[in-house]
Coordinates of C-alpha atoms in Angstrom, one line a residue:
M14 CA -31.1 -3.3 -32.0
M15 CA -29.6 -3.7 -35.4
I16 CA -26.5 -1.6 -36.1
R17 CA -26.2 -0.1 -39.6
R18 CA -22.8 0.9 -40.7
P19 CA -24.1 3.6 -43.2
A20 CA -25.6 5.4 -40.3
V21 CA -22.2 5.5 -38.6
N22 CA -20.6 6.8 -41.8
R23 CA -23.2 9.6 -42.0
C24 CA -22.4 10.7 -38.5
I25 CA -18.6 10.8 -39.3
G26 CA -19.4 12.8 -42.4
Y27 CA -21.5 15.2 -40.4
V28 CA -18.6 15.6 -37.9
Q29 CA -16.1 16.3 -40.7
K30 CA -18.3 19.1 -42.0
K31 CA -18.6 20.7 -38.6
A32 CA -15.0 20.2 -37.5
P33 CA -12.3 18.9 -39.9
M34 CA -10.2 16.1 -38.3
Q35 CA -6.7 14.8 -38.8
P36 CA -6.6 11.2 -40.2
Q37 CA -5.7 9.6 -36.9
T38 CA -8.4 11.5 -35.1
K39 CA -10.9 10.5 -37.7
A40 CA -10.1 6.9 -37.2
M41 CA -10.5 7.2 -33.5
A42 CA -13.8 9.0 -33.9
E43 CA -15.0 6.2 -36.3
E44 CA -14.3 3.6 -33.7
R45 CA -16.1 5.6 -31.0
G46 CA -19.0 6.2 -33.4
A47 CA -19.5 2.5 -33.9
V48 CA -19.2 1.9 -30.1
R49 CA -21.8 4.6 -29.4
F50 CA -24.2 2.9 -31.9
Q51 CA -23.6 -0.5 -30.2
S52 CA -24.6 1.0 -26.8
L53 CA -27.7 2.9 -28.1
V54 CA -29.9 0.3 -26.5
R55 CA -29.4 2.5 -23.5
W56 CA -29.2 5.8 -25.2
H57 CA -32.6 6.9 -23.8
S58 CA -31.2 6.6 -20.3
L59 CA -28.3 8.8 -21.1
V60 CA -30.0 11.8 -22.7
K61 CA -33.4 13.4 -22.3
V62 CA -35.4 13.3 -25.6
T63 CA -39.0 13.2 -26.5
K64 CA -40.4 9.9 -27.6
P65 CA -40.3 9.6 -31.4
K66 CA -43.6 8.8 -33.1
T67 CA -42.1 7.1 -36.1
L68 CA -39.0 5.1 -36.9
Q69 CA -37.7 7.9 -39.1
E70 CA -38.0 10.4 -36.3
R71 CA -36.1 8.0 -34.0
Q72 CA -33.3 7.6 -36.5
V73 CA -33.0 11.4 -36.9
Q74 CA -32.8 11.9 -33.1
L75 CA -30.2 9.1 -32.8
G76 CA -28.1 10.6 -35.6
E77 CA -28.2 14.1 -34.1
W78 CA -27.3 12.7 -30.6
V79 CA -24.3 10.6 -31.9
S80 CA -23.1 13.5 -34.1
K81 CA -23.1 15.9 -31.1
R82 CA -21.2 13.4 -29.0
L83 CA -18.6 12.8 -31.7
V84 CA -18.1 16.6 -32.0
Q85 CA -17.4 16.7 -28.3
D86 CA -15.0 13.8 -28.6
R87 CA -13.2 15.7 -31.4
L88 CA -12.8 18.7 -29.2
R89 CA -11.3 16.5 -26.4
L90 CA -9.0 14.7 -28.8
N91 CA -7.7 17.6 -30.8
E92 CA -7.6 20.2 -28.0
G93 CA -7.2 18.0 -24.9
E94 CA -9.8 20.1 -23.1
M95 CA -12.2 18.9 -20.4
T96 CA -15.6 20.2 -21.3
T97 CA -17.1 19.7 -17.9
R98 CA -15.9 20.1 -14.4
W99 CA -18.7 18.5 -12.5
W100 CA -20.3 15.1 -12.8
C101 CA -23.7 14.7 -11.3
I102 CA -24.2 10.9 -11.1
Q103 CA -27.8 9.7 -10.7
A104 CA -28.0 6.4 -9.0
K105 CA -30.6 3.8 -8.3
A106 CA -29.1 3.5 -4.8
V107 CA -25.9 4.2 -2.9
F108 CA -24.3 1.8 -0.4
D109 CA -23.3 3.5 2.8
P110 CA -20.6 1.4 4.6
F111 CA -21.1 3.3 7.9
T112 CA -24.8 2.3 8.2
Q113 CA -24.5 -0.7 6.0
Q114 CA -27.6 0.3 4.1
L115 CA -28.7 1.0 0.5
L116 CA -29.8 4.6 0.2
P117 CA -32.3 4.8 -2.7
N118 CA -32.5 7.5 -5.5
R119 CA -29.3 9.4 -4.8
N120 CA -27.4 12.1 -6.7
I121 CA -23.6 12.3 -6.3
L122 CA -21.8 15.5 -7.3
V123 CA -18.1 14.9 -8.3
D124 CA -15.5 17.6 -8.9
Q125 CA -13.3 16.3 -11.7
E126 CA -10.6 18.9 -11.0
T127 CA -10.1 17.9 -7.3
G128 CA -11.2 14.3 -7.7
L129 CA -13.4 14.6 -4.6
I130 CA -17.1 14.1 -3.8
V131 CA -18.6 17.5 -3.4
D132 CA -22.1 16.5 -2.3
H133 CA -24.7 13.7 -2.4
W134 CA -28.4 13.8 -1.7
E135 CA -31.7 12.0 -2.2
D136 CA -33.2 12.8 -5.5
A137 CA -36.7 13.4 -4.0
S138 CA -35.3 15.8 -1.4
E139 CA -35.5 19.0 -3.4
S140 CA -37.9 21.3 -1.5
G141 CA -37.0 24.8 -2.6
S142 CA -34.3 25.5 0.0
A143 CA -31.2 27.4 -0.7
V144 CA -29.1 24.2 -0.7
D145 CA -31.5 22.6 -3.2
E146 CA -31.4 25.6 -5.4
E147 CA -27.6 25.5 -5.5
R148 CA -27.6 21.8 -6.3
S149 CA -30.1 22.4 -9.1
R150 CA -28.0 25.3 -10.4
L151 CA -24.9 23.2 -10.5
R152 CA -26.6 20.2 -12.1
S153 CA -28.2 22.3 -14.9
G154 CA -25.1 24.4 -15.7
D155 CA -22.9 24.0 -18.8
S156 CA -20.0 22.9 -16.6
C157 CA -21.9 19.9 -15.2
K158 CA -22.5 16.5 -16.9
V159 CA -25.5 14.6 -15.7
V160 CA -24.8 10.9 -15.9
D161 CA -27.9 8.7 -15.6
L162 CA -27.0 5.5 -13.8
R163 CA -30.4 4.9 -12.3
H164 CA -30.1 1.2 -13.3
L165 CA -27.0 0.8 -11.1
I166 CA -26.2 0.6 -7.4
I167 CA -23.2 2.9 -6.7
L168 CA -20.6 1.8 -4.1
P169 CA -17.3 3.1 -3.0
G170 CA -14.5 1.5 -5.0
F171 CA -13.5 -1.9 -3.7
V172 CA -10.2 -2.4 -1.9
D173 CA -8.2 -5.6 -2.1
V174 CA -5.7 -5.5 0.7
H175 CA -3.6 -8.6 -0.3
V176 CA -2.4 -8.9 -3.9
H177 CA 0.8 -9.7 -5.7
L178 CA 0.8 -7.8 -9.0
T179 CA 4.4 -8.8 -9.8
E180 CA 5.0 -12.4 -10.9
E181 CA 7.5 -14.2 -13.2
S182 CA 10.9 -12.8 -14.0
T183 CA 11.6 -9.2 -13.0
A184 CA 11.2 -7.7 -16.5
E185 CA 8.2 -9.9 -17.4
R186 CA 6.6 -9.4 -14.0
T187 CA 6.8 -5.6 -14.4
I188 CA 5.2 -5.7 -17.8
R189 CA 2.6 -8.2 -16.7
A190 CA 1.9 -6.0 -13.7
T191 CA 0.7 -3.2 -15.9
V192 CA -1.9 -5.6 -17.4
H193 CA -2.9 -6.9 -14.0
A194 CA -3.3 -3.4 -12.7
R195 CA -5.8 -2.5 -15.5
Q196 CA -7.7 -5.8 -15.0
T197 CA -8.0 -5.1 -11.3
L198 CA -9.3 -1.5 -11.9
L199 CA -11.9 -2.5 -14.4
A200 CA -13.2 -5.2 -12.0
G201 CA -14.1 -2.3 -9.6
F202 CA -11.0 -2.4 -7.3
T203 CA -9.8 1.1 -7.1
T204 CA -7.2 0.4 -4.4
V205 CA -4.9 -2.5 -3.7
R206 CA -2.1 -3.4 -1.2
D207 CA 0.7 -5.5 -2.7
L208 CA 2.3 -7.5 0.0
G209 CA 5.7 -8.5 -1.5
T210 CA 7.3 -8.5 -4.9
E211 CA 8.2 -12.3 -4.7
G212 CA 11.6 -11.9 -6.3
A213 CA 10.9 -8.9 -8.5
D214 CA 13.2 -6.7 -6.3
D215 CA 11.9 -3.1 -6.2
A216 CA 9.5 -3.3 -9.2
D217 CA 6.6 -2.4 -7.0
I218 CA 8.1 1.0 -6.2
A219 CA 8.4 1.8 -9.9
L220 CA 4.9 0.5 -10.6
R221 CA 3.5 2.7 -7.9
K222 CA 5.1 5.7 -9.4
C223 CA 3.7 5.0 -12.8
L224 CA 0.2 4.4 -11.4
A225 CA 0.2 7.5 -9.3
N226 CA 1.3 9.6 -12.2
A227 CA -1.4 8.0 -14.5
L228 CA 1.2 6.7 -16.9
I229 CA -0.7 3.5 -16.9
P230 CA -4.3 2.7 -15.8
G231 CA -4.7 0.9 -12.5
P232 CA -5.8 1.1 -8.9
R233 CA -4.3 3.2 -6.1
Y234 CA -1.3 1.1 -5.1
Y235 CA 0.1 0.5 -1.6
C236 CA 3.2 -1.7 -1.6
A237 CA 5.4 -3.6 0.9
N238 CA 8.5 -4.0 -1.3
R239 CA 10.5 -7.3 -0.8
A240 CA 9.0 -8.7 2.5
I241 CA 11.3 -10.2 5.2
V242 CA 12.1 -13.8 5.9
S243 CA 14.8 -15.7 7.8
T244 CA 17.6 -17.9 6.3
G245 CA 16.2 -21.1 4.8
G246 CA 12.6 -20.2 5.5
Y247 CA 11.3 -19.2 2.0
G248 CA 11.9 -19.7 -1.7
P249 CA 12.5 -20.2 -4.5
K250 CA 14.7 -23.2 -3.6
S251 CA 17.2 -24.9 -5.9
E252 CA 16.8 -28.7 -6.3
I253 CA 20.5 -29.0 -6.9
H254 CA 22.2 -26.6 -4.5
V255 CA 20.0 -27.2 -1.5
N256 CA 22.1 -25.1 0.9
R257 CA 21.9 -21.9 -1.2
E258 CA 19.3 -19.2 -0.8
G259 CA 17.3 -18.5 -4.0
V260 CA 17.7 -19.6 -7.6
D261 CA 20.0 -17.9 -10.1
G262 CA 20.4 -15.0 -7.7
M263 CA 16.7 -14.4 -7.3
H264 CA 15.2 -14.4 -3.8
G265 CA 11.5 -14.4 -3.0
A266 CA 12.1 -12.1 0.0
E267 CA 14.8 -10.3 1.8
V268 CA 16.7 -12.5 4.3
A269 CA 17.5 -11.3 7.8
D270 CA 18.6 -13.1 10.9
G271 CA 19.1 -11.7 14.4
K272 CA 18.0 -8.4 15.9
D273 CA 20.5 -6.1 14.1
A274 CA 19.9 -7.6 10.7
C275 CA 16.1 -7.5 11.1
I276 CA 16.2 -3.8 12.1
K277 CA 18.5 -3.1 9.1
A278 CA 16.2 -4.8 6.7
V279 CA 13.2 -2.8 7.9
R280 CA 15.0 0.5 7.7
R281 CA 16.3 -0.4 4.2
Q282 CA 12.8 -1.2 2.8
I283 CA 11.3 1.9 4.4
G284 CA 14.1 3.9 2.8
A285 CA 13.3 2.3 -0.5
G286 CA 9.8 3.7 -0.3
A287 CA 7.6 0.9 1.1
D288 CA 4.2 1.9 2.4
W289 CA 4.1 -1.3 4.5
I290 CA 6.6 -3.8 6.0
K291 CA 5.7 -7.4 5.3
I292 CA 7.1 -10.1 7.7
Y293 CA 6.8 -13.8 7.3
A294 CA 6.3 -14.9 10.9
D295 CA 6.2 -18.5 9.7
Y296 CA 6.4 -20.6 6.5
R297 CA 7.0 -24.0 5.2
A298 CA 10.7 -24.0 6.0
R299 CA 11.0 -27.8 5.8
A300 CA 9.4 -28.0 2.4
R301 CA 12.2 -30.4 1.2
M302 CA 10.9 -33.0 3.5
T303 CA 7.7 -33.3 1.4
H304 CA 9.0 -36.3 -0.6
V305 CA 9.1 -38.4 2.6
S306 CA 6.4 -36.7 4.7
S307 CA 3.8 -34.3 3.3
A308 CA 2.7 -33.5 6.8
I309 CA 6.2 -32.2 7.8
G310 CA 6.9 -30.6 4.4
T311 CA 3.7 -28.5 4.3
Q312 CA 3.6 -27.5 8.0
A313 CA 4.3 -23.9 8.7
V314 CA 7.0 -23.3 11.3
G315 CA 8.2 -20.1 13.0
L316 CA 10.9 -18.1 11.1
F317 CA 11.6 -15.5 13.8
N318 CA 11.8 -15.5 17.5
R319 CA 9.8 -13.0 19.6
D320 CA 12.7 -10.6 20.0
E321 CA 13.3 -10.4 16.3
L322 CA 9.6 -9.8 15.6
R323 CA 9.4 -7.1 18.3
H324 CA 12.3 -5.2 16.9
M325 CA 11.0 -5.3 13.4
I326 CA 7.5 -4.1 14.4
D327 CA 8.8 -1.4 16.7
T328 CA 11.3 -0.1 14.1
A329 CA 8.6 0.2 11.5
H330 CA 6.2 1.9 13.9
D331 CA 8.9 4.4 15.0
S332 CA 9.1 5.5 11.3
G333 CA 5.3 5.7 11.0
V334 CA 5.0 2.6 8.9
K335 CA 2.5 -0.2 9.5
V336 CA 3.4 -3.9 9.5
A337 CA 1.6 -6.8 7.9
V338 CA 2.5 -10.3 9.1
H339 CA 2.0 -13.6 7.3
S340 CA 0.9 -16.3 9.8
M341 CA -0.4 -19.8 9.2
S342 CA 1.0 -21.9 12.0
G343 CA -1.7 -21.4 14.6
A344 CA -2.9 -19.6 17.7
A345 CA 0.5 -19.2 19.6
V346 CA 2.0 -17.1 16.8
V347 CA -1.1 -15.0 16.4
K348 CA -1.2 -14.4 20.1
T349 CA 2.4 -13.1 20.0
L350 CA 1.7 -10.9 17.0
L351 CA -1.3 -9.3 18.8
E352 CA 0.8 -8.6 21.9
L353 CA 3.5 -7.0 19.7
G354 CA 1.0 -4.8 17.9
A355 CA 1.1 -6.1 14.3
D356 CA -1.3 -4.0 12.2
S357 CA -2.7 -6.8 10.0
I358 CA -2.4 -10.6 10.2
E359 CA -2.6 -12.4 6.8
H360 CA -4.3 -15.8 6.3
V361 CA -6.1 -18.2 8.5
G362 CA -3.7 -20.0 11.0
D363 CA -4.2 -23.6 11.7
F364 CA -6.1 -22.8 14.9
E365 CA -7.7 -26.3 15.1
R366 CA -4.4 -28.0 15.8
S367 CA -3.9 -25.6 18.7
G368 CA -7.0 -27.0 20.5
L369 CA -10.5 -25.5 20.8
E370 CA -9.8 -23.7 24.0
S371 CA -6.7 -21.9 22.7
Q372 CA -8.5 -21.2 19.4
D373 CA -11.5 -19.5 21.1
A374 CA -9.2 -17.5 23.3
V375 CA -7.0 -16.1 20.5
L376 CA -10.0 -15.4 18.2
S377 CA -11.6 -13.5 21.0
E378 CA -8.4 -11.6 21.7
M379 CA -8.1 -10.7 18.0
A380 CA -11.7 -9.5 17.9
R381 CA -11.0 -7.1 20.8
S382 CA -7.7 -5.8 19.2
K383 CA -7.0 -3.0 16.7
T384 CA -5.3 -5.5 14.4
I385 CA -7.0 -6.1 11.1
W386 CA -7.5 -9.8 10.1
V387 CA -7.2 -10.6 6.4
P388 CA -8.3 -14.2 6.1
T389 CA -7.5 -14.6 2.3
L390 CA -10.1 -17.3 1.9
A391 CA -9.8 -17.1 -1.9
V392 CA -6.2 -18.4 -2.0
Y393 CA -7.2 -21.5 0.0
H394 CA -10.3 -22.0 -2.2
A395 CA -8.2 -21.7 -5.4
A396 CA -5.8 -24.3 -4.1
M397 CA -8.7 -26.6 -3.2
K398 CA -10.1 -26.2 -6.8
R399 CA -6.7 -27.2 -8.2
G400 CA -7.2 -30.6 -6.4
G401 CA -5.5 -32.7 -3.7
S402 CA -6.8 -34.1 -0.5
D403 CA -4.6 -31.9 1.6
A404 CA -5.9 -28.7 -0.1
R405 CA -9.5 -30.0 0.5
S406 CA -9.0 -30.6 4.2
T407 CA -7.2 -27.3 4.6
W408 CA -10.1 -25.4 3.0
D409 CA -12.5 -27.2 5.3
R410 CA -10.5 -26.1 8.4
V411 CA -10.1 -22.6 7.1
S412 CA -13.9 -22.3 6.5
R413 CA -14.7 -23.6 10.0
T414 CA -12.3 -21.1 11.6
F415 CA -13.6 -18.2 9.6
A416 CA -17.2 -19.1 10.4
K417 CA -16.4 -19.4 14.1
A418 CA -14.6 -16.0 14.2
V419 CA -17.5 -14.2 12.5
H420 CA -20.6 -16.0 13.7
E421 CA -19.6 -17.1 17.2
V422 CA -16.9 -14.6 18.3
G423 CA -18.4 -11.7 16.4
M424 CA -15.2 -10.4 14.8
E425 CA -15.7 -7.1 12.9
N426 CA -12.1 -6.0 12.3
I427 CA -11.8 -7.8 9.0
A428 CA -10.7 -6.6 5.5
C429 CA -11.0 -8.3 2.1
G430 CA -7.8 -9.5 0.4
G431 CA -7.6 -12.8 -1.4
D432 CA -3.9 -13.1 -2.1
T433 CA -4.8 -12.3 -5.6
G434 CA -2.1 -13.4 -8.0
A435 CA -2.4 -17.0 -6.9
F436 CA -5.6 -16.8 -8.9
P437 CA -6.3 -14.4 -11.8
H438 CA -6.2 -10.7 -11.4
G439 CA -9.6 -9.2 -12.2
K440 CA -11.2 -11.9 -10.2
N441 CA -10.5 -10.1 -6.9
G442 CA -14.1 -10.2 -5.9
L443 CA -13.9 -13.9 -5.2
E444 CA -12.9 -13.1 -1.6
M445 CA -16.2 -11.3 -1.0
V446 CA -18.1 -14.0 -2.7
L447 CA -16.7 -16.7 -0.5
M448 CA -17.4 -14.6 2.7
R449 CA -21.0 -14.4 1.5
R450 CA -21.2 -18.1 0.8
L451 CA -20.0 -18.8 4.3
G452 CA -23.0 -16.9 5.7
V453 CA -21.8 -13.4 6.3
E454 CA -24.5 -10.7 5.6
W455 CA -24.1 -9.0 2.2
S456 CA -23.9 -5.5 3.9
K457 CA -21.1 -6.5 6.2
V458 CA -19.1 -8.1 3.3
L459 CA -19.4 -4.8 1.3
K460 CA -18.3 -2.8 4.3
W461 CA -15.2 -5.0 4.7
G462 CA -14.5 -4.6 1.0
T463 CA -14.8 -0.8 0.9
L464 CA -14.4 1.3 4.1
G465 CA -12.8 -1.7 5.9
G466 CA -10.2 -1.8 3.2
W467 CA -9.3 1.9 3.7
E468 CA -9.2 1.5 7.4
C469 CA -6.7 -1.4 6.9
V470 CA -4.3 0.1 4.2
R471 CA -4.3 3.8 5.4
G472 CA -1.1 5.1 7.0
M473 CA -0.5 5.6 10.7
E474 CA -1.2 9.3 10.3
W475 CA -4.9 8.3 10.0
E476 CA -5.0 6.5 13.3
G477 CA -5.7 7.7 16.8
D478 CA -6.3 11.3 17.8
E479 CA -4.3 12.6 14.8
G480 CA -6.4 10.6 12.4
Q481 CA -9.6 11.9 14.0
T482 CA -8.4 15.5 13.6
R483 CA -7.6 14.8 10.0
L484 CA -11.1 13.5 9.3
E485 CA -12.6 16.5 11.0
R486 CA -10.6 18.8 8.7
V487 CA -11.8 16.9 5.7
E488 CA -15.4 17.1 6.8
A489 CA -14.9 20.9 7.2
G490 CA -14.0 21.1 3.5
E491 CA -10.2 21.2 3.8
I492 CA -8.1 19.4 1.1
L493 CA -5.1 17.9 3.0
G494 CA -3.0 17.0 0.0
G495 CA -3.0 14.5 -2.9
L496 CA -5.5 11.8 -3.6
E497 CA -3.1 8.9 -3.3
R498 CA -2.5 9.1 0.5
D499 CA -3.6 12.4 1.9
M500 CA -7.4 12.1 1.5
P501 CA -9.8 9.4 2.7
F502 CA -11.6 6.9 0.4
G503 CA -13.9 3.9 0.9
A504 CA -17.2 5.8 1.4
V505 CA -19.5 8.0 -0.6
K506 CA -19.1 11.0 1.6
K507 CA -18.6 14.7 1.1
G508 CA -14.9 15.6 0.9
W509 CA -13.8 12.0 0.3
V510 CA -12.1 10.8 -2.8
A511 CA -14.4 10.0 -5.7
D512 CA -13.6 6.3 -6.0
L513 CA -16.9 5.0 -7.2
I514 CA -18.2 1.9 -8.9
G515 CA -21.7 1.0 -10.3
I516 CA -23.0 -2.5 -10.2
E517 CA -26.0 -4.0 -12.0
G518 CA -27.7 -6.8 -10.1
K519 CA -29.1 -7.7 -6.7
L520 CA -26.5 -7.2 -3.9
D521 CA -29.0 -7.8 -1.1
G522 CA -30.3 -11.1 -2.4
T523 CA -29.1 -14.6 -2.2
P524 CA -25.4 -15.5 -2.2
E525 CA -25.8 -16.6 -5.9
E526 CA -27.3 -13.2 -6.8
F527 CA -24.5 -11.4 -4.8
E528 CA -21.9 -13.4 -6.7
K529 CA -23.3 -12.6 -10.1
A530 CA -23.5 -8.9 -9.2
I531 CA -19.9 -8.7 -7.8
M532 CA -18.2 -10.8 -10.5
E533 CA -20.2 -9.8 -13.6
G534 CA -22.2 -6.7 -12.8
V535 CA -19.5 -3.9 -12.6
D536 CA -20.7 -1.5 -15.2
F537 CA -19.2 1.8 -14.1
V538 CA -15.8 2.6 -12.5
M539 CA -14.5 6.0 -11.4
K540 CA -11.1 6.5 -9.7
S541 CA -10.2 9.9 -8.2
G542 CA -13.0 11.5 -10.2
K543 CA -11.9 10.1 -13.5
C544 CA -14.2 7.8 -15.4
C545 CA -12.5 4.5 -16.3
R546 CA -15.5 2.4 -17.3
L547 CA -19.0 3.4 -18.4
N548 CA -21.8 1.2 -19.6
G549 CA -19.5 -1.8 -19.4
L550 CA -17.0 -0.2 -21.8
A551 CA -13.4 0.4 -20.6
G552 CA -11.5 3.6 -21.2
L553 CA -9.2 6.2 -19.8
D554 CA -10.3 9.7 -18.6
G555 CA -13.8 9.1 -19.7
Y556 CA -13.0 7.8 -23.2
C557 CA -14.7 4.5 -23.9
T558 CA -13.3 1.8 -26.1
T559 CA -14.7 -1.5 -27.3
E560 CA -12.7 -3.4 -24.7
K561 CA -14.9 -5.2 -22.1

């Protein structure tokens, strides 16, 4: 469709006659007017109009429609008022992570004031009942905006349970983190868990506050503050002062040795506001041996003994805080972590070096446990893509272990987290893509990336009998508190947070079709009932801009 600037100018002139604007508001309206014309290839799916018989009639209808929308924008911009309370989203299909099915022809009613899903139903289910009449009344009222997304599949917002939004120096990391947060949200990830500031001190706590207060756009943000390592076990490491911890006073994580120091570190980070405690059970402590032996230098070795690990995990749990543990050294460490009650285990340990019998036993034990496994396939794949024979062989071992865990052992307690930050933010979907390539059913991958993500990152108050009681109260219509931590998300369900995304493409097709849909097909994003992306255009609080 050819865009004619004079037509946009006529619309702006019409708006000025109807409602005079301040100069800065006019400029914003001009920009939005142009954007609306650029997206008019889909205008017929957004409003109900009669088919024009002539080109002139079509131009008149388009002009009237754009003018009306610009007047509405002017009211929002000048008065800051929300013209509608309800959004009724019409979807081609909705993914249900509980049944792992696509439910066709659905309507989703969202309350923008509470940010919750009020109702959802099949479009063809209207039969004259009292419930259907109430749905029809709400949908047709002045306070309800009907959003036609019948070309999209609606899913719960994706959850990436292993990211690092803060990189580089502390100041630069914090600034970059705001950009990373926006990229992540627009990619369809409405929630993330950041597992360590990697030397940026307490920047994650401040970033969480800004995101929660909507000072900057981004996902719901769980954080683990500084993470905990033992002396000599982590980095960065100076090439000159080899016996010093850190470089220029910067430490990649908090150092603790011995029972008392480990307990103190956990308590200090909980007091700082951490949602999670992150522990490095092992790491490449002998990395300075690499120049003489890459095998020794790259091998993960234990950083804490069993007693230290037990006291850190128990101390966190006593305060109602979950624990994520980095583990790459193999079956023995994973077995210990399962016995101590770690809540999530990050990465794929080198199980093959432990022997097949030990590997099978530990994977089976993990599958029976309540511990969530976050394999972080994407970070291994990214390293392999950067080159090197060691990275290639590591990826091959990781792929085999993951395939064994899913296809032979039948592990289900998995969540999606790619260690995003080691590869670009906004490409978080790579983890799900790799799982699909390795033979996992599309529906299972989507469950792990949505509901499975919430089941992983949620606080301890959502576990056990207390958690079941809380869910029953939500299903009864009770609002337990704020949308950041006090209400469930990860499913399109009545009373749950309206974290929704719309994807164009074929999710239930081949791995290649799945990849295209996940990585390129996100066309709509809503977080906590607020529209952040519509028709491929990014924006805040429902305002679309030209940014893709």
